[in-house]
Amino acid sequence: MEARAAKPNIQQIRTDAPRDLLKLVVVGHVDHGKSTLIGRLLYDTDSLPEGKLEELKVISQRRGMSLEWSFALDAFQAERDQAITIDTTQIWFKTPKRDVVIIDAPGHREFLKNMVSGAAAADAAVLVIDAAEGVREQTRRHGYLLHLLGVRQVAVVVNKMDLVDYSAQRFGDLVHEVTSYLAGLGLEPSFLLPISARDGDNVAVPSTNMSWYDGPTVLQAFDRFHVLTAPVEQPLRLPVQDVYHFDDRRIIAGRIESGILRAGDTLLFSPSNKIVKVRALEAWNAEPPIEAHAGQSVGITLEEQIFVERGEVISHVENPPPLTSVFRASLFWMGHTPLEPGRRYKLKLATKEANVTAETIERIIDTDSLAPRSGDKVERNMVAEVIFRSREVLAVDEYRSLARTGRFVLLDGYDTVGGGSISLEGYPDQRDALTIRSTNVFSVEHGVTGTSRAERNGHTGGVLWFTGFSGAGKSTLAMEVERRLFQKGYQVYVLDGDNVRRGLNANLGFSPDERAENIRRVGEAAALFADAGFICITAFISPYQADRDRARGAAQRVDTNAFHEIHVHADLATCEERDPKGLYKKARSGEIRDFTGISAPYEPPAAPELTVDTGNESVDDCVAAIIGHIERNFTMKERSGG
């Protein structure tokens, strides 16, 4: 046994050259040897505390075991008694080229929440597989979690090769199985290593038992991973951790997640949209630096005093994070209570905490077959794609672009129940819609009041906002309602794609951002019609609730009762069967991108003032319902005979 524990000679660690920090998460099925591997690494790199080796020998002998490296990590007596790891543990050591912090994540099914928390902070991952047991359910689940959390660098370590007589054939079979599975997730392993962690084969030095393997050792693989925690070439992201008051200074503190920050930089705070210059970078009892890089914690003072709070994200003006109140999440669920639409949770994203509501479960993923299926709830240990909505606007990044600010954790009360990554595919950046660029604009009162207009017209002004799928019948109903109201003497006008896209919005295309701007302009124009005393009917798909809410806000500047959302409902199958302009057919063939209901989302109104169902009701019945609604809510009593 003593010979087995002999320390190998590894390359001398350099301390004279700059050293970066690599964050690793170690995952795998329970009992496949993760903790043993890490314990052996600590021993081989002289990172065990003084006297720890002797303690391990005593503990192992007392239990009638050979030297057990995993005991080097088990901080809790409960772990030794149960022979499982129940919490994440951070272990620090040095390779010849860099400093490494390993996040030892539990493999047991009941403790996956700790694995999610650990992987969310990692640059790379080590997936450990028992050579004898092979790929297990938990192995696949952990692989999928790495994919969800945006960990793109993965070393697959086939451990316990001594149990299969160091068979190259067995190693090759397992490599084929696991690489095929990871390929289905879009992951390609960075390294594939056969090892025996207990005996040190291919951990720090090449194994004499596996001469057929000529790849790197585990330590060499660690030195070949790319460090992602300090991506200085990426856009600046500095989540605000806190604001401190020293003498007459207000120091904003946080950790730079990406990019470089320099004194004199012009910064944008999101989501508040405040712009200000950096006066200085601050240091405690030291000369202030002129710049700071990703991975560093910094304090800054600003040239102007502005109100800043924890959770805001600092960026440069040129490349800010998108702002949104809705996003799509690839999610792993760990809550004892299933996730269901309508349930509210606390989102933790960098330093920001916000309440979000699960709006729609788009699909549930089988982690074994990777096949999607529908469902109305997400049970414990399931993977799903879910749409979340927040009442407040959030500064987020897509995890594919900036992983550190595109990963999140969900809490239910104080319990971590989920984690995942953010996608904004199909959703617009709401920043432009929230940014007011006009200055020196002053309100001038009209000489004609709204009351005077209403008395002359016999009705108040308002906006009837028709929303629904293409083919639901919005324009058909709008034009017929307009015709009948005009016959009754109403001041009425319809805004739809045909008349606004030819002029007012002729410069806009159909990307999510351009569609959002299209609806913003229509909302403002409709509000002006309402202010002029007209009943303005709009007929637009307007798929995003946030855009319709902004249109409501514009109309409510005229009158709090001015905006009425009318859901023109027909299910997707009915609309596609009608397909009056052949758009669905083109969308299905790929000729039209970002088509609502096919390749882009539609968010039904949460609380419309009126819903008409054109799939089950006639045009006349729907028109009558809409006109009745208008007469009840906009007509003066004298005209209605009251």
XYZ file of C-alpha atoms in Angstrom:
642
model
C 0.000 0.000 0.000
C 2.843 2.370 0.807
C 4.268 1.823 -2.649
C 0.894 2.684 -4.159
C 0.980 6.006 -2.317
C 4.451 6.937 -3.539
C 4.544 10.535 -4.703
C 5.437 11.002 -8.386
C 7.928 13.554 -9.618
C 6.025 16.259 -11.484
C 7.215 19.402 -13.234
C 8.414 22.109 -10.863
C 5.712 24.684 -10.159
C 6.733 28.125 -11.394
C 6.015 31.118 -9.202
C 7.982 33.734 -11.157
C 5.562 33.865 -14.117
C 1.984 35.249 -14.088
C -0.496 32.539 -13.081
C -4.166 32.458 -13.952
C -7.019 30.785 -12.079
C -8.968 27.836 -13.479
C -12.336 26.934 -11.944
C -13.323 23.288 -12.400
C -16.397 21.337 -11.415
C -16.054 17.571 -10.933
C -19.238 15.595 -11.598
C -20.363 12.027 -12.142
C -22.452 9.194 -10.769
C -22.153 8.416 -7.062
C -19.231 6.058 -6.222
C -17.531 6.540 -9.585
C -14.504 8.041 -7.817
C -14.700 11.844 -8.005
C -13.512 12.463 -4.460
C -10.836 9.800 -4.788
C -9.472 11.547 -7.884
C -9.359 14.912 -6.133
C -7.744 13.473 -3.017
C -5.071 11.885 -5.168
C -4.492 15.182 -6.991
C -3.995 16.955 -3.666
C -1.439 14.347 -2.655
C 0.400 14.412 -5.975
C 0.654 18.233 -5.944
C 1.783 18.500 -2.287
C -1.493 20.259 -1.431
C -2.562 18.091 1.522
C -2.296 19.885 4.878
C 0.571 18.764 7.067
C -0.292 15.550 8.853
C -3.315 14.836 6.608
C -1.735 11.797 4.939
C -1.085 10.162 8.297
C -4.664 10.936 9.338
C -5.995 9.287 6.176
C -3.927 6.177 6.855
C -5.266 5.915 10.409
C -8.887 6.442 9.326
C -8.578 3.914 6.494
C -6.937 1.290 8.728
C -9.571 1.797 11.419
C -12.257 1.052 8.850
C -10.406 -1.940 7.450
C -9.840 -0.225 4.084
C -6.865 0.446 1.879
C -5.746 4.067 1.785
C -8.872 6.048 0.822
C -8.065 9.375 -0.815
C -11.686 10.565 -0.761
C -11.496 11.049 3.007
C -9.260 14.056 2.318
C -12.374 15.954 1.193
C -15.177 14.778 3.416
C -15.688 17.683 5.781
C -18.727 16.157 7.453
C -18.829 13.004 9.570
C -22.138 12.183 7.875
C -20.309 11.835 4.568
C -17.881 9.246 5.919
C -20.699 7.328 7.562
C -22.801 7.308 4.382
C -19.830 7.120 1.997
C -21.282 9.945 -0.138
C -20.503 13.618 -0.593
C -23.408 15.870 0.415
C -22.151 19.388 -0.240
C -19.955 21.230 -2.687
C -16.395 21.657 -1.479
C -13.852 24.048 -2.950
C -10.327 22.652 -3.121
C -7.319 24.726 -4.108
C -4.027 23.485 -5.514
C -1.391 24.423 -8.079
C -0.426 22.794 -11.355
C 2.903 23.604 -13.003
C 1.258 26.459 -14.952
C -1.776 27.742 -13.056
C -3.805 27.878 -9.857
C -6.812 25.572 -9.792
C -9.936 25.627 -7.657
C -11.954 22.437 -7.916
C -15.629 22.503 -7.031
C -16.322 18.955 -5.866
C -20.004 18.503 -6.676
C -22.066 15.618 -5.280
C -23.133 12.815 -7.573
C -26.008 11.521 -5.471
C -29.423 12.260 -6.957
C -30.664 13.978 -3.799
C -27.876 16.573 -3.830
C -27.998 17.768 -7.435
C -28.799 21.334 -6.348
C -25.237 21.664 -5.047
C -23.917 20.401 -8.365
C -25.914 23.100 -10.183
C -24.570 25.813 -7.876
C -21.031 24.556 -8.429
C -21.223 24.162 -12.187
C -22.712 27.662 -12.595
C -19.355 29.142 -11.563
C -17.055 26.787 -13.504
C -14.814 27.338 -16.522
C -14.574 23.636 -17.288
C -15.790 20.277 -16.018
C -14.454 16.807 -15.308
C -17.025 14.050 -15.900
C -15.954 10.897 -14.048
C -17.153 7.463 -15.222
C -16.495 4.114 -13.518
C -14.807 1.830 -16.057
C -16.605 -1.212 -14.651
C -20.079 0.279 -14.179
C -20.043 2.442 -17.286
C -22.388 5.271 -18.236
C -25.291 5.521 -15.790
C -28.483 7.595 -15.631
C -26.796 10.152 -13.390
C -23.854 10.370 -15.809
C -26.232 11.417 -18.591
C -28.092 13.814 -16.317
C -24.854 15.506 -15.262
C -23.790 15.781 -18.899
C -27.074 17.481 -19.715
C -26.681 19.842 -16.755
C -23.270 20.923 -18.011
C -24.883 21.643 -21.377
C -27.683 23.654 -19.726
C -25.286 25.701 -17.644
C -23.108 26.561 -20.618
C -19.985 24.641 -19.567
C -18.383 23.979 -22.955
C -15.050 22.436 -21.877
C -15.402 18.889 -20.569
C -12.778 16.263 -19.773
C -14.219 12.747 -19.658
C -12.222 10.687 -17.147
C -12.764 6.912 -17.192
C -11.743 5.907 -13.668
C -11.001 2.548 -12.002
C -9.303 1.152 -15.090
C -7.580 -1.340 -12.742
C -10.985 -3.038 -12.309
C -11.119 -3.857 -16.041
C -7.466 -4.925 -16.336
C -6.560 -1.601 -17.992
C -8.442 -2.714 -21.108
C -8.080 -0.445 -24.121
C -11.158 -2.103 -25.624
C -13.310 -1.249 -22.584
C -12.036 2.321 -22.607
C -12.838 2.636 -26.321
C -16.369 1.295 -25.842
C -17.101 3.780 -23.053
C -15.580 6.652 -25.019
C -17.857 5.855 -27.968
C -20.951 5.737 -25.746
C -20.328 8.959 -23.856
C -19.097 10.988 -26.852
C -22.192 9.967 -28.830
C -24.417 11.191 -26.022
C -22.531 14.467 -25.567
C -22.563 15.057 -29.331
C -26.358 15.014 -29.166
C -26.069 17.942 -26.753
C -23.648 19.822 -28.969
C -20.724 19.065 -26.634
C -17.384 17.674 -27.788
C -15.116 16.464 -24.967
C -11.870 18.368 -24.741
C -10.047 15.312 -23.328
C -10.738 11.583 -22.888
C -8.528 10.039 -20.199
C -8.227 6.494 -18.771
C -7.077 6.597 -15.131
C -6.917 4.774 -11.850
C -7.300 7.532 -9.279
C -6.563 5.290 -6.315
C -3.176 4.213 -7.691
C -2.351 7.474 -9.495
C -2.303 6.075 -13.049
C -2.445 9.006 -15.513
C -3.315 11.451 -12.733
C -0.015 13.312 -12.375
C 2.297 11.046 -14.397
C 1.725 8.651 -17.326
C 0.670 5.123 -16.397
C 2.960 2.182 -17.041
C -0.150 -0.028 -16.998
C -1.700 1.672 -20.043
C 1.105 2.019 -22.545
C -1.509 2.079 -25.304
C -2.595 5.574 -24.133
C -0.413 8.482 -25.252
C -2.595 11.450 -24.244
C -2.165 13.957 -21.397
C -2.420 13.197 -17.699
C -5.183 14.800 -15.674
C -2.843 17.554 -14.477
C -1.654 18.231 -18.022
C -5.252 18.453 -19.200
C -5.958 21.042 -16.517
C -3.116 23.152 -17.862
C -4.528 22.908 -21.403
C -8.050 24.099 -20.565
C -8.849 27.663 -21.560
C -9.495 29.943 -18.612
C -12.855 31.640 -19.041
C -13.159 33.454 -15.716
C -11.065 36.349 -17.020
C -12.301 36.928 -20.609
C -10.804 40.379 -21.092
C -11.697 40.389 -24.791
C -15.420 40.164 -23.995
C -17.709 43.146 -23.259
C -17.504 44.668 -19.804
C -19.891 43.250 -17.211
C -19.602 44.399 -13.606
C -22.603 43.469 -11.433
C -22.923 45.908 -8.535
C -22.317 44.099 -5.253
C -22.654 47.038 -2.873
C -22.221 50.790 -2.439
C -19.970 52.003 0.377
C -19.656 55.504 1.854
C -16.159 56.726 2.794
C -15.664 60.383 3.794
C -17.283 62.226 0.868
C -16.962 59.327 -1.585
C -19.533 56.773 -2.669
C -17.613 53.677 -3.769
C -19.413 51.175 -6.001
C -18.011 47.698 -5.474
C -18.293 44.440 -7.377
C -16.459 41.712 -9.263
C -15.733 42.176 -12.967
C -17.184 39.145 -14.743
C -15.857 40.066 -18.184
C -13.976 42.835 -19.959
C -11.665 45.602 -18.762
C -12.529 48.688 -16.718
C -10.400 51.840 -16.817
C -10.458 55.198 -15.099
C -12.158 57.697 -17.411
C -14.416 55.087 -19.069
C -18.001 56.073 -19.819
C -20.270 53.514 -18.184
C -23.889 52.492 -18.645
C -25.841 51.144 -15.674
C -28.559 48.612 -16.526
C -31.488 48.439 -16.291
C -31.672 52.048 -15.026
C -30.026 53.342 -18.268
C -27.892 55.876 -16.382
C -24.672 57.007 -18.075
C -21.698 58.386 -16.130
C -17.890 58.469 -16.276
C -15.480 56.701 -13.925
C -13.549 59.189 -11.851
C -11.151 56.645 -10.337
C -10.604 53.028 -9.413
C -10.173 52.771 -5.671
C -7.774 50.624 -3.633
C -7.406 50.035 0.117
C -4.127 51.360 1.502
C -2.527 51.252 -1.955
C -2.011 53.356 -5.041
C -5.243 53.293 -7.099
C -4.851 51.246 -10.300
C -5.699 52.749 -13.685
C -7.445 49.604 -14.926
C -8.931 46.333 -13.699
C -9.593 43.075 -15.553
C -12.184 40.315 -15.494
C -11.918 38.196 -12.381
C -10.902 41.125 -10.179
C -13.009 42.711 -7.468
C -12.938 46.497 -7.698
C -14.288 49.687 -6.220
C -14.972 52.734 -8.360
C -16.002 56.337 -7.828
C -17.976 58.294 -10.412
C -17.733 61.846 -11.721
C -21.408 62.398 -10.849
C -23.377 61.238 -7.827
C -26.129 58.937 -9.085
C -28.373 56.525 -7.259
C -27.079 52.988 -7.790
C -28.253 49.810 -6.079
C -27.142 46.222 -5.781
C -28.006 44.113 -8.818
C -27.421 46.753 -11.503
C -25.006 45.682 -14.236
C -22.239 48.053 -15.308
C -21.126 47.946 -18.937
C -19.623 50.237 -21.507
C -22.137 52.228 -23.534
C -21.051 50.533 -26.759
C -21.974 46.945 -25.863
C -24.535 46.738 -23.050
C -26.541 43.694 -21.948
C -30.039 43.305 -23.407
C -32.961 44.442 -21.270
C -36.028 42.254 -21.050
C -38.916 41.292 -18.817
C -39.324 37.860 -20.458
C -36.843 35.154 -21.410
C -36.608 31.494 -22.361
C -34.704 29.244 -19.947
C -33.166 25.823 -20.333
C -33.817 24.591 -16.824
C -32.997 21.707 -14.514
C -35.656 21.359 -11.811
C -34.771 20.177 -8.299
C -37.776 21.330 -6.284
C -39.843 18.835 -4.305
C -42.935 20.656 -5.629
C -43.303 20.548 -9.442
C -42.797 23.697 -11.488
C -46.134 24.750 -12.975
C -47.220 27.755 -15.060
C -48.309 30.619 -12.835
C -45.952 29.784 -9.959
C -43.626 32.559 -8.756
C -39.969 32.089 -7.839
C -36.972 34.204 -6.879
C -34.366 34.511 -9.629
C -30.707 34.982 -8.686
C -28.606 36.260 -11.588
C -25.143 37.517 -10.618
C -25.940 39.951 -7.769
C -29.526 40.588 -8.897
C -32.538 39.026 -7.196
C -35.973 39.376 -8.804
C -39.364 37.702 -8.649
C -40.266 35.820 -11.822
C -43.309 33.843 -12.887
C -43.180 30.612 -14.859
C -45.379 31.505 -17.818
C -45.173 28.589 -20.240
C -43.591 25.133 -20.279
C -42.489 24.836 -23.896
C -41.114 21.297 -23.718
C -39.710 18.708 -21.336
C -36.517 16.871 -22.320
C -35.844 13.182 -21.691
C -32.194 13.222 -20.561
C -31.630 9.647 -21.742
C -33.015 9.877 -25.276
C -32.880 13.714 -25.591
C -36.396 13.499 -27.050
C -38.704 16.455 -26.266
C -42.275 16.013 -25.065
C -45.076 18.276 -23.899
C -46.248 18.552 -20.301
C -48.074 20.841 -17.898
C -45.580 20.544 -15.027
C -41.901 19.856 -14.476
C -41.220 17.217 -11.841
C -38.123 16.882 -9.684
C -34.921 16.051 -11.621
C -36.535 16.879 -14.972
C -35.056 19.134 -17.648
C -37.298 21.585 -19.489
C -37.465 24.745 -21.572
C -39.618 27.310 -19.778
C -40.653 30.908 -20.465
C -40.262 33.176 -17.416
C -41.627 36.682 -16.966
C -40.564 39.362 -14.506
C -42.547 42.428 -13.471
C -39.348 44.456 -13.604
C -36.977 44.795 -16.526
C -33.818 42.691 -16.121
C -30.332 43.098 -17.569
C -29.381 39.676 -18.946
C -27.020 38.072 -21.435
C -27.562 34.979 -23.518
C -25.394 32.242 -22.032
C -24.010 31.419 -25.479
C -22.531 34.930 -25.632
C -21.571 35.636 -22.025
C -22.005 32.537 -19.900
C -21.243 34.129 -16.521
C -24.119 36.612 -16.811
C -26.382 34.209 -18.703
C -26.725 31.582 -15.960
C -29.212 31.754 -13.122
C -30.521 29.947 -10.060
C -34.150 29.794 -8.886
C -35.272 29.769 -5.271
C -38.609 28.878 -3.726
C -38.461 30.533 -0.331
C -34.928 29.747 0.848
C -34.636 26.485 -1.064
C -32.715 26.233 -4.341
C -35.137 24.573 -6.751
C -33.675 25.102 -10.207
C -30.841 26.375 -12.309
C -30.194 26.948 -15.953
C -29.242 29.227 -18.794
C -30.920 32.116 -20.587
C -31.907 32.442 -24.224
C -33.543 35.496 -25.803
C -34.216 33.774 -29.121
C -37.384 35.296 -30.557
C -37.514 38.055 -27.928
C -36.438 41.665 -28.562
C -34.030 43.777 -26.576
C -36.345 46.234 -24.801
C -33.666 48.859 -24.196
C -34.555 51.108 -27.144
C -38.222 51.064 -26.201
C -37.326 52.175 -22.663
C -34.803 54.847 -23.658
C -35.955 58.456 -23.876
C -33.541 60.372 -26.104
C -35.535 63.567 -26.614
C -34.418 66.543 -24.523
C -35.686 70.094 -24.090
C -39.228 68.926 -24.920
C -41.970 70.782 -23.042
C -45.682 70.060 -22.907
C -48.050 72.619 -24.455
C -51.731 72.389 -23.544
C -54.262 72.046 -26.375
C -56.859 74.751 -26.737
C -59.493 72.030 -27.159
C -60.019 69.801 -24.129
C -60.733 66.082 -24.166
C -64.094 66.756 -22.559
C -65.042 69.153 -25.373
C -64.078 66.583 -27.986
C -66.090 63.877 -26.224
C -69.178 66.121 -25.929
C -69.067 66.940 -29.647
C -68.348 63.340 -30.746
C -70.687 61.659 -28.299
C -67.906 59.335 -27.122
C -64.510 59.481 -25.487
C -61.332 58.640 -27.342
C -59.731 55.251 -26.887
C -57.552 52.489 -28.263
C -58.978 49.067 -29.119
C -55.897 46.869 -29.428
C -56.621 43.707 -31.435
C -54.013 40.992 -30.897
C -53.843 37.373 -32.049
C -52.183 34.960 -34.459
C -51.865 35.721 -38.139
C -55.095 34.479 -39.683
C -57.141 34.887 -36.494
C -59.279 37.570 -38.174
C -57.995 40.777 -36.611
C -58.081 42.916 -39.758
C -61.414 41.473 -40.893
C -63.036 42.357 -37.573
C -61.281 45.737 -37.341
C -62.506 46.903 -40.749
C -66.065 45.746 -40.117
C -66.172 47.353 -36.659
C -64.801 50.574 -38.181
C -67.497 50.538 -40.890
C -70.354 50.006 -38.456
C -69.105 52.556 -35.925
C -68.703 55.142 -38.688
C -72.302 54.513 -39.719
C -73.294 55.207 -36.121
C -71.486 58.569 -36.193
C -68.286 57.644 -34.327
C -64.900 59.202 -35.046
C -63.020 55.978 -35.798
C -59.894 54.822 -37.649
C -58.004 51.540 -38.066
C -54.226 51.197 -37.911
C -52.882 47.944 -39.328
C -49.823 46.611 -41.105
C -50.991 47.771 -44.525
C -51.187 51.469 -43.668
C -48.327 51.861 -41.163
C -45.767 49.668 -42.943
C -46.090 51.730 -46.136
C -45.180 54.992 -44.452
C -44.639 55.489 -40.715
C -42.758 52.193 -40.309
C -41.492 51.645 -43.855
C -37.908 51.496 -42.564
C -38.562 48.542 -40.247
C -38.119 44.851 -40.999
C -39.454 41.840 -39.121
C -36.717 40.898 -36.675
C -37.810 40.717 -33.008
C -36.232 44.125 -32.292
C -37.804 45.765 -35.353
C -41.216 44.261 -34.592
C -40.975 45.681 -31.077
C -40.191 49.132 -32.487
C -43.067 48.768 -34.970
C -45.508 48.165 -32.108
C -43.998 50.982 -30.025
C -44.612 53.480 -32.827
C -48.122 52.163 -33.444
C -48.892 52.473 -29.726
C -47.774 56.094 -29.655
C -49.704 56.938 -32.853
C -52.838 55.228 -31.503
C -52.540 57.248 -28.283
C -52.480 60.459 -30.351
C -55.654 59.350 -32.152
C -57.270 58.685 -28.770
C -56.180 62.115 -27.533
C -57.848 63.612 -30.629
C -61.104 61.936 -29.578
C -61.025 59.027 -32.036
C -61.743 55.386 -31.390
C -58.513 53.971 -32.782
C -58.589 50.274 -33.633
C -55.229 48.555 -34.139
C -54.870 45.132 -35.777
C -51.424 43.670 -35.138
C -50.172 40.274 -34.034
C -48.114 42.135 -31.377
C -46.865 38.851 -29.888
C -45.113 40.219 -26.785
C -47.004 41.231 -23.653
C -44.311 43.781 -22.779
C -44.900 45.620 -26.071
C -48.666 45.671 -25.538
C -48.148 46.911 -21.987
C -46.097 49.823 -23.324
C -48.877 50.633 -25.793
C -51.297 50.571 -22.858
C -49.052 52.974 -20.973
C -48.988 55.371 -23.929
C -52.796 55.421 -24.160
C -53.205 55.771 -20.418
C -51.337 59.069 -20.578
C -54.500 60.265 -22.308
C -56.996 58.559 -20.009
C -56.636 55.667 -17.587
C -59.555 53.927 -19.332
C -58.344 54.648 -22.871
C -56.706 51.288 -23.681
C -58.679 48.065 -24.135
C -56.914 44.883 -25.182
C -59.049 42.643 -27.408
C -57.804 39.089 -27.819
C -58.917 37.847 -31.227
C -58.569 34.174 -30.440
C -58.260 31.249 -32.809
C -55.982 28.284 -32.205
C -52.876 27.852 -34.323
C -54.309 24.915 -36.297
C -57.335 26.983 -37.325
C -55.203 29.958 -38.352
C -52.829 27.748 -40.312
C -55.761 26.105 -42.100
C -57.063 29.540 -43.119
C -53.613 30.926 -44.073
C -55.133 33.732 -46.217
C -51.749 35.029 -47.419
C -49.864 31.718 -47.554
C -47.549 32.864 -44.749
C -47.727 29.718 -42.642
C -46.745 27.581 -45.612
C -43.713 29.801 -46.226
C -42.813 29.749 -42.524
C -42.996 25.948 -42.417
C -40.686 25.725 -45.432
C -38.189 28.124 -43.850
C -38.815 31.001 -46.273
C -39.967 33.271 -43.414
C -37.902 33.487 -40.241
C -39.214 34.513 -36.807
C -42.828 33.761 -37.763
C -45.179 33.938 -34.782
C -46.483 30.568 -33.689
C -44.012 28.622 -35.847
C -40.496 29.900 -35.191
C -41.226 32.802 -32.834
C -43.317 32.948 -29.632
C -46.764 34.402 -29.058
C -47.769 35.494 -25.569
C -51.571 35.511 -25.169
C -52.959 38.460 -23.189
C -52.847 37.813 -19.461
C -55.998 39.817 -18.704
C -57.666 41.207 -21.853
C -60.669 43.498 -21.547
C -62.448 41.308 -24.109
C -61.857 37.984 -25.899
C -63.643 36.983 -29.093
C -63.245 33.459 -30.452
C -63.261 33.507 -34.240
C -62.650 29.770 -34.324
C -66.089 29.067 -32.839
C -68.092 32.269 -33.410
C -69.221 34.011 -36.596
C -67.810 37.334 -37.762
C -71.170 39.024 -37.040
C -71.235 37.690 -33.470
C -67.660 38.822 -32.831
C -68.323 42.275 -34.312
C -71.467 42.641 -32.210
C -69.535 41.721 -29.059
C -66.843 44.309 -29.831
C -69.312 47.099 -30.638
C -71.254 46.306 -27.482
C -68.040 46.587 -25.499
C -67.241 49.964 -27.105
C -70.719 51.334 -26.442
C -70.532 50.302 -22.783
C -67.090 51.808 -22.199
C -66.680 54.808 -24.549
C -70.143 56.137 -25.494
C -71.537 59.230 -23.741
C -74.781 58.588 -21.866
C -76.712 61.019 -24.047
C -75.873 59.063 -27.222
C -76.680 55.708 -25.594
C -79.978 57.030 -24.285
C -78.949 56.939 -20.604
